[in-house]
Amino acid sequence: MAKTQPPAAALDTVDRGILRELGDNPELTNKALATRLGIAESTCAYRVRALRDNGVITGRRLDVDTRALGYPLQAVIKVRLGSHSQEHVEKLYDDLVRTPGVIQAFHVAGADDFHLYVAVEDAEALRDFVLQHVTVHRVVRQTETLLVFELREGPGVLPRDTA
Amino acid sequence: MAKTQPPAAALDTVDRGILRELGDNPELTNKALATRLGIAESTCAYRVRALRDNGVITGRRLDVDTRALGYPLQAVIKVRLGSHSQEHVEKLYDDLVRTPGVIQAFHVAGADDFHLYVAVEDAEALRDFVLQHVTVHRVVRQTETLLVFELREGPGVLPRDTA
DNA sequence: CATGAAATTCGTCAAAG
DNA sequence: CTTTGACGAATTTCATG
């Protein structure tokens, strides 16, 4: 459970530069990053580590092409619950987020309680997924499945101010 | 524009091992990865590069805590279009995916056309975001905004077979 | 294709301003 | 907090099996 910074941690120009450059190109080496920012390599490494220790940078993720892996079908499964007891919701969330095929699981406020972003082999596998991993939970009242044509990554958020 | 493999690229045990280990821990060094898989470092680096060249590994991403950056509110904005001409849809998608604050943009099949996953400063900023960046497009007919309580990453997909 | 060793590059640490 | 410089570690290249 990651502790969240109460306010926004105070970030200076260097911190913002690191987040901007590393956001654009997460594979930059520490040396290349330092050069771009005009600071010493040791300083750069120190700052990056600090951002990590402060919980600003939480980690890295590998992007894979699910189609190339044999899972060409992507979908969003909207999950609506019957009971909303905290116990039930937590348990279901834990189970879903461990289910192979689930890429992301959004817990949202609204008529639907969860949005599951999944990748599967084909339409049959999608049907089986919903039946075997979602509606099998008795707390699930209803589901609705949307085909995902495409997912694009946006720029996300940058620290305030900087260009 | 990443070319997608027509079928699933043929992946052997080593490839699957790389994807499994790197999926679990994307920050493994090449050396550590090679050791875990019981192969030479040079071989490991070669294989990883090949997976990348074949479009199986598409890149890496930096995970940041949007709250720590001063954007504590996350939402999914469901966007419904009036016109569905390919030209309009493409143009809107391009614009949205470049808008600061947008983390991901799903193009989906259903009553809604897009799901925008965004992070903003507060409720007011969320309202402004919708007005200034979404409904400002004349092709947008309707929006619906859902608060995101939490997003968890799932295990995603693994190549078939391997444990 | 995979390997090990050489050559290069990179990250880390201590000392100091 | 930042930098320099030196050390140790990791990545890449390449010749060989």
mmCIF file of C-alpha atoms (C1' of nucleotides) in Angstrom:
data_model
loop_
_atom_site.group_PDB
_atom_site.id
_atom_site.type_symbol
_atom_site.label_atom_id
_atom_site.label_comp_id
_atom_site.label_asym_id
_atom_site.label_seq_id
_atom_site.Cartn_x
_atom_site.Cartn_y
_atom_site.Cartn_z
ATOM 1 C CA MET A 1 0.000 0.000 0.000
ATOM 2 C CA ALA A 2 1.803 3.082 -1.214
ATOM 3 C CA LYS A 3 1.632 5.994 1.153
ATOM 4 C CA THR A 4 0.506 9.058 -0.707
ATOM 5 C CA GLN A 5 2.133 12.403 -0.255
ATOM 6 C CA PRO A 6 -0.250 14.642 1.650
ATOM 7 C CA PRO A 7 0.321 17.666 -0.589
ATOM 8 C CA ALA A 8 2.276 17.664 -3.763
ATOM 9 C CA ALA A 9 5.902 17.078 -2.896
ATOM 10 C CA ALA A 10 7.918 20.181 -3.666
ATOM 11 C CA LEU A 11 9.553 19.598 -7.010
ATOM 12 C CA ASP A 12 12.157 21.906 -8.466
ATOM 13 C CA THR A 13 13.204 22.435 -12.061
ATOM 14 C CA VAL A 14 15.520 19.455 -12.066
ATOM 15 C CA ASP A 15 12.852 17.122 -10.717
ATOM 16 C CA ARG A 16 10.401 18.309 -13.315
ATOM 17 C CA GLY A 17 13.002 17.867 -16.006
ATOM 18 C CA ILE A 18 13.644 14.308 -14.931
ATOM 19 C CA LEU A 19 9.958 13.454 -14.978
ATOM 20 C CA ARG A 20 9.476 15.104 -18.331
ATOM 21 C CA GLU A 21 12.428 13.439 -20.051
ATOM 22 C CA LEU A 22 11.897 10.083 -18.423
ATOM 23 C CA GLY A 23 8.205 10.262 -19.200
ATOM 24 C CA ASP A 24 8.972 10.827 -22.866
ATOM 25 C CA ASN A 25 11.676 8.211 -22.943
ATOM 26 C CA PRO A 26 11.808 5.858 -19.958
ATOM 27 C CA GLU A 27 14.772 4.024 -21.398
ATOM 28 C CA LEU A 28 17.195 6.906 -21.157
ATOM 29 C CA THR A 29 20.361 5.967 -19.332
ATOM 30 C CA ASN A 30 21.255 7.954 -16.290
ATOM 31 C CA LYS A 31 24.165 9.447 -18.176
ATOM 32 C CA ALA A 32 22.065 10.560 -21.123
ATOM 33 C CA LEU A 33 19.486 11.997 -18.775
ATOM 34 C CA ALA A 34 22.123 13.933 -16.882
ATOM 35 C CA THR A 35 23.532 15.325 -20.106
ATOM 36 C CA ARG A 36 20.127 16.493 -21.299
ATOM 37 C CA LEU A 37 19.497 18.260 -18.039
ATOM 38 C CA GLY A 38 22.975 19.719 -17.806
ATOM 39 C CA ILE A 39 23.781 18.219 -14.440
ATOM 40 C CA ALA A 40 26.363 15.752 -13.166
ATOM 41 C CA GLU A 41 25.605 12.063 -13.467
ATOM 42 C CA SER A 42 25.904 11.524 -9.751
ATOM 43 C CA THR A 43 23.446 14.328 -9.088
ATOM 44 C CA CYS A 44 21.052 12.911 -11.603
ATOM 45 C CA ALA A 45 21.175 9.444 -10.101
ATOM 46 C CA TYR A 46 20.707 10.934 -6.654
ATOM 47 C CA ARG A 47 17.668 12.916 -7.747
ATOM 48 C CA VAL A 48 16.060 9.986 -9.509
ATOM 49 C CA ARG A 49 16.546 7.828 -6.469
ATOM 50 C CA ALA A 50 15.025 10.550 -4.293
ATOM 51 C CA LEU A 51 11.964 10.789 -6.532
ATOM 52 C CA ARG A 52 11.608 7.075 -6.167
ATOM 53 C CA ASP A 53 12.059 7.124 -2.390
ATOM 54 C CA ASN A 54 9.499 9.906 -2.127
ATOM 55 C CA GLY A 55 6.989 7.837 -4.033
ATOM 56 C CA VAL A 56 6.790 10.144 -7.031
ATOM 57 C CA ILE A 57 8.236 7.525 -9.343
ATOM 58 C CA THR A 58 6.568 4.270 -8.399
ATOM 59 C CA GLY A 59 8.180 1.945 -10.879
ATOM 60 C CA ARG A 60 8.459 0.958 -14.486
ATOM 61 C CA ARG A 61 6.384 -1.287 -16.647
ATOM 62 C CA LEU A 62 7.023 -3.411 -19.680
ATOM 63 C CA ASP A 63 4.833 -2.760 -22.686
ATOM 64 C CA VAL A 64 4.092 -5.833 -24.752
ATOM 65 C CA ASP A 65 2.012 -6.337 -27.871
ATOM 66 C CA THR A 66 -0.755 -8.647 -26.748
ATOM 67 C CA ARG A 67 -1.542 -9.484 -30.364
ATOM 68 C CA ALA A 68 1.967 -10.751 -30.936
ATOM 69 C CA LEU A 69 1.537 -12.984 -27.898
ATOM 70 C CA GLY A 70 -1.570 -14.605 -29.306
ATOM 71 C CA TYR A 71 -4.185 -12.509 -27.530
ATOM 72 C CA PRO A 72 -5.487 -10.272 -30.295
ATOM 73 C CA LEU A 73 -8.813 -9.432 -28.712
ATOM 74 C CA GLN A 74 -9.005 -6.668 -26.135
ATOM 75 C CA ALA A 75 -12.066 -5.723 -24.168
ATOM 76 C CA VAL A 76 -13.362 -3.656 -21.293
ATOM 77 C CA ILE A 77 -15.640 -5.631 -19.001
ATOM 78 C CA LYS A 78 -17.895 -3.452 -16.917
ATOM 79 C CA VAL A 79 -18.741 -5.168 -13.657
ATOM 80 C CA ARG A 80 -21.739 -4.237 -11.527
ATOM 81 C CA LEU A 81 -22.080 -5.625 -8.022
ATOM 82 C CA GLY A 82 -25.081 -6.615 -5.989
ATOM 83 C CA SER A 83 -23.647 -6.209 -2.534
ATOM 84 C CA HIS A 84 -21.270 -3.340 -1.830
ATOM 85 C CA SER A 85 -19.998 -4.400 1.548
ATOM 86 C CA GLN A 86 -16.373 -3.418 1.815
ATOM 87 C CA GLU A 87 -15.425 -6.978 2.478
ATOM 88 C CA HIS A 88 -17.039 -8.247 -0.681
ATOM 89 C CA VAL A 89 -15.670 -5.476 -2.843
ATOM 90 C CA GLU A 90 -12.134 -5.913 -1.577
ATOM 91 C CA LYS A 91 -12.199 -9.640 -1.996
ATOM 92 C CA LEU A 92 -13.493 -9.432 -5.536
ATOM 93 C CA TYR A 93 -10.988 -6.740 -6.462
ATOM 94 C CA ASP A 94 -8.137 -8.842 -5.125
ATOM 95 C CA ASP A 95 -9.272 -11.855 -7.094
ATOM 96 C CA LEU A 96 -9.802 -9.982 -10.337
ATOM 97 C CA VAL A 97 -6.481 -8.197 -10.242
ATOM 98 C CA ARG A 98 -4.720 -11.545 -9.976
ATOM 99 C CA THR A 99 -6.546 -13.105 -12.875
ATOM 100 C CA PRO A 100 -4.371 -13.847 -15.919
ATOM 101 C CA GLY A 101 -5.524 -11.795 -18.869
ATOM 102 C CA VAL A 102 -6.399 -8.770 -16.775
ATOM 103 C CA ILE A 103 -4.201 -5.854 -17.729
ATOM 104 C CA GLN A 104 -5.808 -3.188 -15.599
ATOM 105 C CA ALA A 105 -8.699 -3.062 -13.154
ATOM 106 C CA PHE A 106 -10.380 0.278 -12.474
ATOM 107 C CA HIS A 107 -12.460 0.633 -9.352
ATOM 108 C CA VAL A 108 -14.879 3.397 -10.259
ATOM 109 C CA ALA A 109 -17.810 5.304 -8.837
ATOM 110 C CA GLY A 110 -20.999 4.933 -10.801
ATOM 111 C CA ALA A 111 -23.504 2.376 -11.896
ATOM 112 C CA ASP A 112 -20.612 0.058 -12.645
ATOM 113 C CA ASP A 113 -18.137 -0.766 -9.945
ATOM 114 C CA PHE A 114 -15.211 -2.084 -11.940
ATOM 115 C CA HIS A 115 -13.839 -1.709 -15.425
ATOM 116 C CA LEU A 116 -11.629 -4.614 -16.358
ATOM 117 C CA TYR A 117 -9.279 -4.108 -19.254
ATOM 118 C CA VAL A 118 -8.427 -7.545 -20.582
ATOM 119 C CA ALA A 119 -6.749 -9.260 -23.519
ATOM 120 C CA VAL A 120 -7.918 -12.658 -24.717
ATOM 121 C CA GLU A 121 -7.401 -15.118 -27.523
ATOM 122 C CA ASP A 122 -10.737 -14.813 -29.287
ATOM 123 C CA ALA A 123 -14.448 -14.296 -28.768
ATOM 124 C CA GLU A 124 -14.901 -17.674 -27.191
ATOM 125 C CA ALA A 125 -12.128 -17.055 -24.721
ATOM 126 C CA LEU A 126 -13.760 -13.744 -23.875
ATOM 127 C CA ARG A 127 -17.052 -15.437 -23.123
ATOM 128 C CA ASP A 128 -15.275 -18.047 -21.019
ATOM 129 C CA PHE A 129 -13.345 -15.364 -19.195
ATOM 130 C CA VAL A 130 -16.489 -13.561 -18.142
ATOM 131 C CA LEU A 131 -18.214 -16.747 -17.067
ATOM 132 C CA GLN A 132 -15.291 -18.366 -15.303
ATOM 133 C CA HIS A 133 -13.579 -15.401 -13.724
ATOM 134 C CA VAL A 134 -16.183 -12.680 -13.317
ATOM 135 C CA THR A 135 -19.761 -13.808 -13.024
ATOM 136 C CA VAL A 136 -18.568 -16.803 -11.069
ATOM 137 C CA HIS A 137 -18.287 -14.436 -8.124
ATOM 138 C CA ARG A 138 -21.674 -14.371 -6.465
ATOM 139 C CA VAL A 139 -21.344 -10.701 -5.603
ATOM 140 C CA VAL A 140 -21.344 -9.825 -9.304
ATOM 141 C CA ARG A 141 -24.822 -8.881 -10.427
ATOM 142 C CA GLN A 142 -24.233 -7.864 -14.018
ATOM 143 C CA THR A 143 -21.534 -7.429 -16.620
ATOM 144 C CA GLU A 144 -21.252 -5.640 -19.918
ATOM 145 C CA THR A 145 -18.442 -6.193 -22.360
ATOM 146 C CA LEU A 146 -17.046 -3.637 -24.761
ATOM 147 C CA LEU A 147 -14.657 -4.442 -27.554
ATOM 148 C CA VAL A 148 -11.520 -2.306 -27.494
ATOM 149 C CA PHE A 149 -10.493 -1.149 -30.942
ATOM 150 C CA GLU A 150 -7.362 0.564 -29.780
ATOM 151 C CA LEU A 151 -5.635 1.875 -26.702
ATOM 152 C CA ARG A 152 -3.322 4.842 -26.933
ATOM 153 C CA GLU A 153 -1.140 6.216 -24.225
ATOM 154 C CA GLY A 154 -1.550 9.900 -23.507
ATOM 155 C CA PRO A 155 1.031 12.326 -22.204
ATOM 156 C CA GLY A 156 -0.201 11.850 -18.657
ATOM 157 C CA VAL A 157 0.448 14.519 -16.133
ATOM 158 C CA LEU A 158 3.474 16.679 -15.807
ATOM 159 C CA PRO A 159 4.440 18.531 -12.667
ATOM 160 C CA ARG A 160 2.867 21.951 -12.649
ATOM 161 C CA ASP A 161 4.619 24.888 -14.315
ATOM 162 C CA THR A 162 7.393 23.535 -16.481
ATOM 163 C CA ALA A 163 7.141 23.430 -20.237
ATOM 164 C CA MET B 1 3.462 2.783 -36.223
ATOM 165 C CA ALA B 2 4.182 -0.661 -34.851
ATOM 166 C CA LYS B 3 3.609 -3.423 -37.334
ATOM 167 C CA THR B 4 1.615 -6.154 -35.729
ATOM 168 C CA GLN B 5 2.552 -9.769 -36.144
ATOM 169 C CA PRO B 6 -0.016 -11.474 -38.336
ATOM 170 C CA PRO B 7 -0.080 -14.653 -36.254
ATOM 171 C CA ALA B 8 1.545 -15.045 -32.903
ATOM 172 C CA ALA B 9 5.272 -14.937 -33.398
ATOM 173 C CA ALA B 10 6.811 -18.268 -32.536
ATOM 174 C CA LEU B 11 8.166 -17.950 -29.036
ATOM 175 C CA ASP B 12 10.335 -20.583 -27.422
ATOM 176 C CA THR B 13 10.969 -21.311 -23.763
ATOM 177 C CA VAL B 14 13.617 -18.624 -23.457
ATOM 178 C CA ASP B 15 11.390 -15.972 -24.970
ATOM 179 C CA ARG B 16 8.577 -16.881 -22.656
ATOM 180 C CA GLY B 17 10.945 -16.804 -19.718
ATOM 181 C CA ILE B 18 12.115 -13.340 -20.633
ATOM 182 C CA LEU B 19 8.571 -12.046 -20.910
ATOM 183 C CA ARG B 20 7.556 -13.677 -17.667
ATOM 184 C CA GLU B 21 10.510 -12.415 -15.635
ATOM 185 C CA LEU B 22 10.547 -8.983 -17.203
ATOM 186 C CA GLY B 23 6.815 -8.719 -16.771
ATOM 187 C CA ASP B 24 7.119 -9.447 -13.087
ATOM 188 C CA ASN B 25 10.099 -7.178 -12.635
ATOM 189 C CA PRO B 26 10.816 -4.816 -15.521
ATOM 190 C CA GLU B 27 13.829 -3.381 -13.754
ATOM 191 C CA LEU B 28 15.887 -6.534 -13.845
ATOM 192 C CA THR B 29 19.308 -5.968 -15.336
ATOM 193 C CA ASN B 30 20.255 -8.004 -18.336
ATOM 194 C CA LYS B 31 22.774 -9.839 -16.211
ATOM 195 C CA ALA B 32 20.258 -10.763 -13.523
ATOM 196 C CA LEU B 33 17.784 -11.833 -16.171
ATOM 197 C CA ALA B 34 20.359 -14.045 -17.860
ATOM 198 C CA THR B 35 21.247 -15.655 -14.535
ATOM 199 C CA ARG B 36 17.626 -16.423 -13.726
ATOM 200 C CA LEU B 37 17.111 -18.021 -17.095
ATOM 201 C CA GLY B 38 20.396 -19.889 -17.036
ATOM 202 C CA ILE B 39 21.705 -18.433 -20.271
ATOM 203 C CA ALA B 40 24.693 -16.306 -21.196
ATOM 204 C CA GLU B 41 24.365 -12.556 -20.838
ATOM 205 C CA SER B 42 25.124 -11.958 -24.470
ATOM 206 C CA THR B 43 22.453 -14.425 -25.494
ATOM 207 C CA CYS B 44 19.975 -12.812 -23.181
ATOM 208 C CA ALA B 45 20.635 -9.340 -24.559
ATOM 209 C CA TYR B 46 20.324 -10.676 -28.075
ATOM 210 C CA ARG B 47 16.985 -12.316 -27.335
ATOM 211 C CA VAL B 48 15.556 -9.269 -25.657
ATOM 212 C CA ARG B 49 16.576 -7.131 -28.598
ATOM 213 C CA ALA B 50 14.996 -9.619 -30.970
ATOM 214 C CA LEU B 51 11.716 -9.531 -29.046
ATOM 215 C CA ARG B 52 11.844 -5.796 -29.359
ATOM 216 C CA ASP B 53 12.637 -5.846 -33.076
ATOM 217 C CA ASN B 54 9.798 -8.295 -33.645
ATOM 218 C CA GLY B 55 7.387 -5.950 -31.946
ATOM 219 C CA VAL B 56 6.627 -8.261 -29.041
ATOM 220 C CA ILE B 57 8.153 -5.870 -26.538
ATOM 221 C CA THR B 58 6.975 -2.431 -27.587
ATOM 222 C CA GLY B 59 8.664 -0.349 -24.931
ATOM 223 C CA ARG B 60 8.706 0.562 -21.314
ATOM 224 C CA ARG B 61 6.758 3.059 -19.335
ATOM 225 C CA LEU B 62 7.424 5.122 -16.252
ATOM 226 C CA ASP B 63 4.901 4.788 -13.461
ATOM 227 C CA VAL B 64 4.379 7.972 -11.497
ATOM 228 C CA ASP B 65 2.097 8.761 -8.595
ATOM 229 C CA THR B 66 -0.248 11.393 -9.998
ATOM 230 C CA ARG B 67 -1.254 12.377 -6.484
ATOM 231 C CA ALA B 68 2.310 13.202 -5.583
ATOM 232 C CA LEU B 69 2.453 15.423 -8.650
ATOM 233 C CA GLY B 70 -0.530 17.441 -7.551
ATOM 234 C CA TYR B 71 -3.210 15.664 -9.558
ATOM 235 C CA PRO B 72 -5.033 13.645 -6.922
ATOM 236 C CA LEU B 73 -8.286 13.213 -8.812
ATOM 237 C CA GLN B 74 -8.591 10.463 -11.400
ATOM 238 C CA ALA B 75 -11.547 9.919 -13.654
ATOM 239 C CA VAL B 76 -12.824 8.017 -16.650
ATOM 240 C CA ILE B 77 -14.594 10.259 -19.126
ATOM 241 C CA LYS B 78 -16.906 8.375 -21.425
ATOM 242 C CA VAL B 79 -17.209 10.161 -24.742
ATOM 243 C CA ARG B 80 -20.073 9.619 -27.160
ATOM 244 C CA LEU B 81 -19.903 11.010 -30.667
ATOM 245 C CA GLY B 82 -22.542 12.388 -32.985
ATOM 246 C CA SER B 83 -20.839 11.776 -36.284
ATOM 247 C CA HIS B 84 -18.812 8.639 -36.780
ATOM 248 C CA SER B 85 -17.069 9.492 -40.003
ATOM 249 C CA GLN B 86 -13.616 8.039 -39.925
ATOM 250 C CA GLU B 87 -12.136 11.434 -40.480
ATOM 251 C CA HIS B 88 -13.872 12.917 -37.461
ATOM 252 C CA VAL B 89 -13.098 10.011 -35.209
ATOM 253 C CA GLU B 90 -9.418 9.961 -36.130
ATOM 254 C CA LYS B 91 -9.028 13.672 -35.693
ATOM 255 C CA LEU B 92 -10.677 13.648 -32.295
ATOM 256 C CA TYR B 93 -8.638 10.665 -31.146
ATOM 257 C CA ASP B 94 -5.442 12.366 -32.204
ATOM 258 C CA ASP B 95 -6.345 15.502 -30.323
ATOM 259 C CA LEU B 96 -7.425 13.739 -27.174
ATOM 260 C CA VAL B 97 -4.382 11.528 -26.965
ATOM 261 C CA ARG B 98 -2.185 14.612 -27.039
ATOM 262 C CA THR B 99 -4.049 16.450 -24.317
ATOM 263 C CA PRO B 100 -2.106 16.914 -21.087
ATOM 264 C CA GLY B 101 -3.795 15.050 -18.274
ATOM 265 C CA VAL B 102 -4.846 12.147 -20.454
ATOM 266 C CA ILE B 103 -3.136 8.978 -19.289
ATOM 267 C CA GLN B 104 -4.878 6.539 -21.589
ATOM 268 C CA ALA B 105 -7.506 6.768 -24.299
ATOM 269 C CA PHE B 106 -9.552 3.671 -25.152
ATOM 270 C CA HIS B 107 -11.354 3.564 -28.483
ATOM 271 C CA VAL B 108 -14.189 1.155 -27.811
ATOM 272 C CA ALA B 109 -17.184 -0.354 -29.519
ATOM 273 C CA GLY B 110 -20.465 0.430 -27.876
ATOM 274 C CA ALA B 111 -22.735 3.281 -26.989
ATOM 275 C CA ASP B 112 -19.627 5.209 -25.958
ATOM 276 C CA ASP B 113 -16.829 5.695 -28.416
ATOM 277 C CA PHE B 114 -13.958 6.634 -26.142
ATOM 278 C CA HIS B 115 -12.997 6.108 -22.557
ATOM 279 C CA LEU B 116 -10.510 8.697 -21.390
ATOM 280 C CA TYR B 117 -8.541 7.919 -18.280
ATOM 281 C CA VAL B 118 -7.379 11.233 -16.868
ATOM 282 C CA ALA B 119 -5.780 12.732 -13.776
ATOM 283 C CA VAL B 120 -6.613 16.252 -12.674
ATOM 284 C CA GLU B 121 -6.048 18.658 -9.825
ATOM 285 C CA ASP B 122 -9.543 18.794 -8.392
ATOM 286 C CA ALA B 123 -13.221 18.749 -9.258
ATOM 287 C CA GLU B 124 -13.091 22.150 -10.850
ATOM 288 C CA ALA B 125 -10.211 21.156 -13.044
ATOM 289 C CA LEU B 126 -12.148 18.081 -14.062
ATOM 290 C CA ARG B 127 -15.110 20.181 -15.120
ATOM 291 C CA ASP B 128 -12.820 22.529 -17.024
ATOM 292 C CA PHE B 129 -11.096 19.601 -18.667
ATOM 293 C CA VAL B 130 -14.328 18.227 -20.029
ATOM 294 C CA LEU B 131 -15.506 21.596 -21.247
ATOM 295 C CA GLN B 132 -12.248 22.811 -22.716
ATOM 296 C CA HIS B 133 -10.786 19.631 -24.134
ATOM 297 C CA VAL B 134 -13.662 17.278 -24.819
ATOM 298 C CA THR B 135 -17.028 18.860 -25.424
ATOM 299 C CA VAL B 136 -15.275 21.672 -27.236
ATOM 300 C CA HIS B 137 -15.011 19.258 -30.155
ATOM 301 C CA ARG B 138 -18.200 19.631 -32.123
ATOM 302 C CA VAL B 139 -18.275 15.950 -32.978
ATOM 303 C CA VAL B 140 -18.754 15.099 -29.307
ATOM 304 C CA ARG B 141 -22.414 14.634 -28.507
ATOM 305 C CA GLN B 142 -22.312 13.564 -24.901
ATOM 306 C CA THR B 143 -19.954 12.796 -22.053
ATOM 307 C CA GLU B 144 -20.225 11.011 -18.750
ATOM 308 C CA THR B 145 -17.609 11.208 -16.054
ATOM 309 C CA LEU B 146 -16.785 8.510 -13.544
ATOM 310 C CA LEU B 147 -14.591 9.019 -10.536
ATOM 311 C CA VAL B 148 -11.771 6.481 -10.302
ATOM 312 C CA PHE B 149 -11.234 5.217 -6.783
ATOM 313 C CA GLU B 150 -8.271 3.099 -7.636
ATOM 314 C CA LEU B 151 -6.447 1.543 -10.539
ATOM 315 C CA ARG B 152 -4.568 -1.690 -10.109
ATOM 316 C CA GLU B 153 -2.338 -3.377 -12.619
ATOM 317 C CA GLY B 154 -3.132 -6.970 -13.374
ATOM 318 C CA PRO B 155 -0.783 -9.724 -14.480
ATOM 319 C CA GLY B 156 -1.599 -9.104 -18.113
ATOM 320 C CA VAL B 157 -1.042 -11.842 -20.607
ATOM 321 C CA LEU B 158 1.702 -14.396 -20.736
ATOM 322 C CA PRO B 159 2.713 -16.334 -23.815
ATOM 323 C CA ARG B 160 0.759 -19.524 -24.060
ATOM 324 C CA ASP B 161 1.995 -22.715 -22.376
ATOM 325 C CA THR B 162 4.732 -21.767 -19.966
ATOM 326 C CA ALA B 163 4.163 -21.736 -16.231
ATOM 327 C "C1'" DC C 1 21.880 -19.620 -32.645
ATOM 328 C "C1'" DA C 2 24.678 -19.731 -28.330
ATOM 329 C "C1'" DT C 3 28.923 -18.760 -25.925
ATOM 330 C "C1'" DG C 4 32.845 -16.511 -23.404
ATOM 331 C "C1'" DA C 5 36.250 -12.920 -23.363
ATOM 332 C "C1'" DA C 6 37.568 -8.337 -24.689
ATOM 333 C "C1'" DA C 7 36.432 -3.567 -25.094
ATOM 334 C "C1'" DT C 8 33.396 0.025 -24.095
ATOM 335 C "C1'" DT C 9 30.126 2.256 -21.496
ATOM 336 C "C1'" DC C 10 27.626 2.983 -17.385
ATOM 337 C "C1'" DG C 11 26.472 3.479 -12.410
ATOM 338 C "C1'" DT C 12 28.151 4.120 -7.775
ATOM 339 C "C1'" DC C 13 30.702 5.856 -4.099
ATOM 340 C "C1'" DA C 14 33.837 8.818 -1.410
ATOM 341 C "C1'" DA C 15 35.753 13.076 -0.688
ATOM 342 C "C1'" DA C 16 35.227 17.888 -0.909
ATOM 343 C "C1'" DG C 17 33.348 22.590 -2.029
ATOM 344 C "C1'" DC D 1 22.775 20.080 -2.738
ATOM 345 C "C1'" DT D 2 26.274 19.573 -6.200
ATOM 346 C "C1'" DT D 3 30.533 18.125 -8.488
ATOM 347 C "C1'" DT D 4 34.825 15.629 -9.695
ATOM 348 C "C1'" DG D 5 37.344 11.569 -10.194
ATOM 349 C "C1'" DA D 6 38.182 6.760 -9.595
ATOM 350 C "C1'" DC D 7 36.538 2.214 -8.915
ATOM 351 C "C1'" DG D 8 33.561 -1.740 -9.830
ATOM 352 C "C1'" DA D 9 29.738 -3.501 -12.514
ATOM 353 C "C1'" DA D 10 27.046 -4.079 -16.587
ATOM 354 C "C1'" DT D 11 26.302 -3.952 -21.641
ATOM 355 C "C1'" DT D 12 27.871 -4.588 -26.285
ATOM 356 C "C1'" DT D 13 30.793 -6.481 -29.754
ATOM 357 C "C1'" DC D 14 32.962 -10.105 -31.969
ATOM 358 C "C1'" DA D 15 35.296 -14.323 -33.075
ATOM 359 C "C1'" DT D 16 34.459 -19.015 -32.444
ATOM 360 C "C1'" DG D 17 31.972 -23.520 -31.751
#
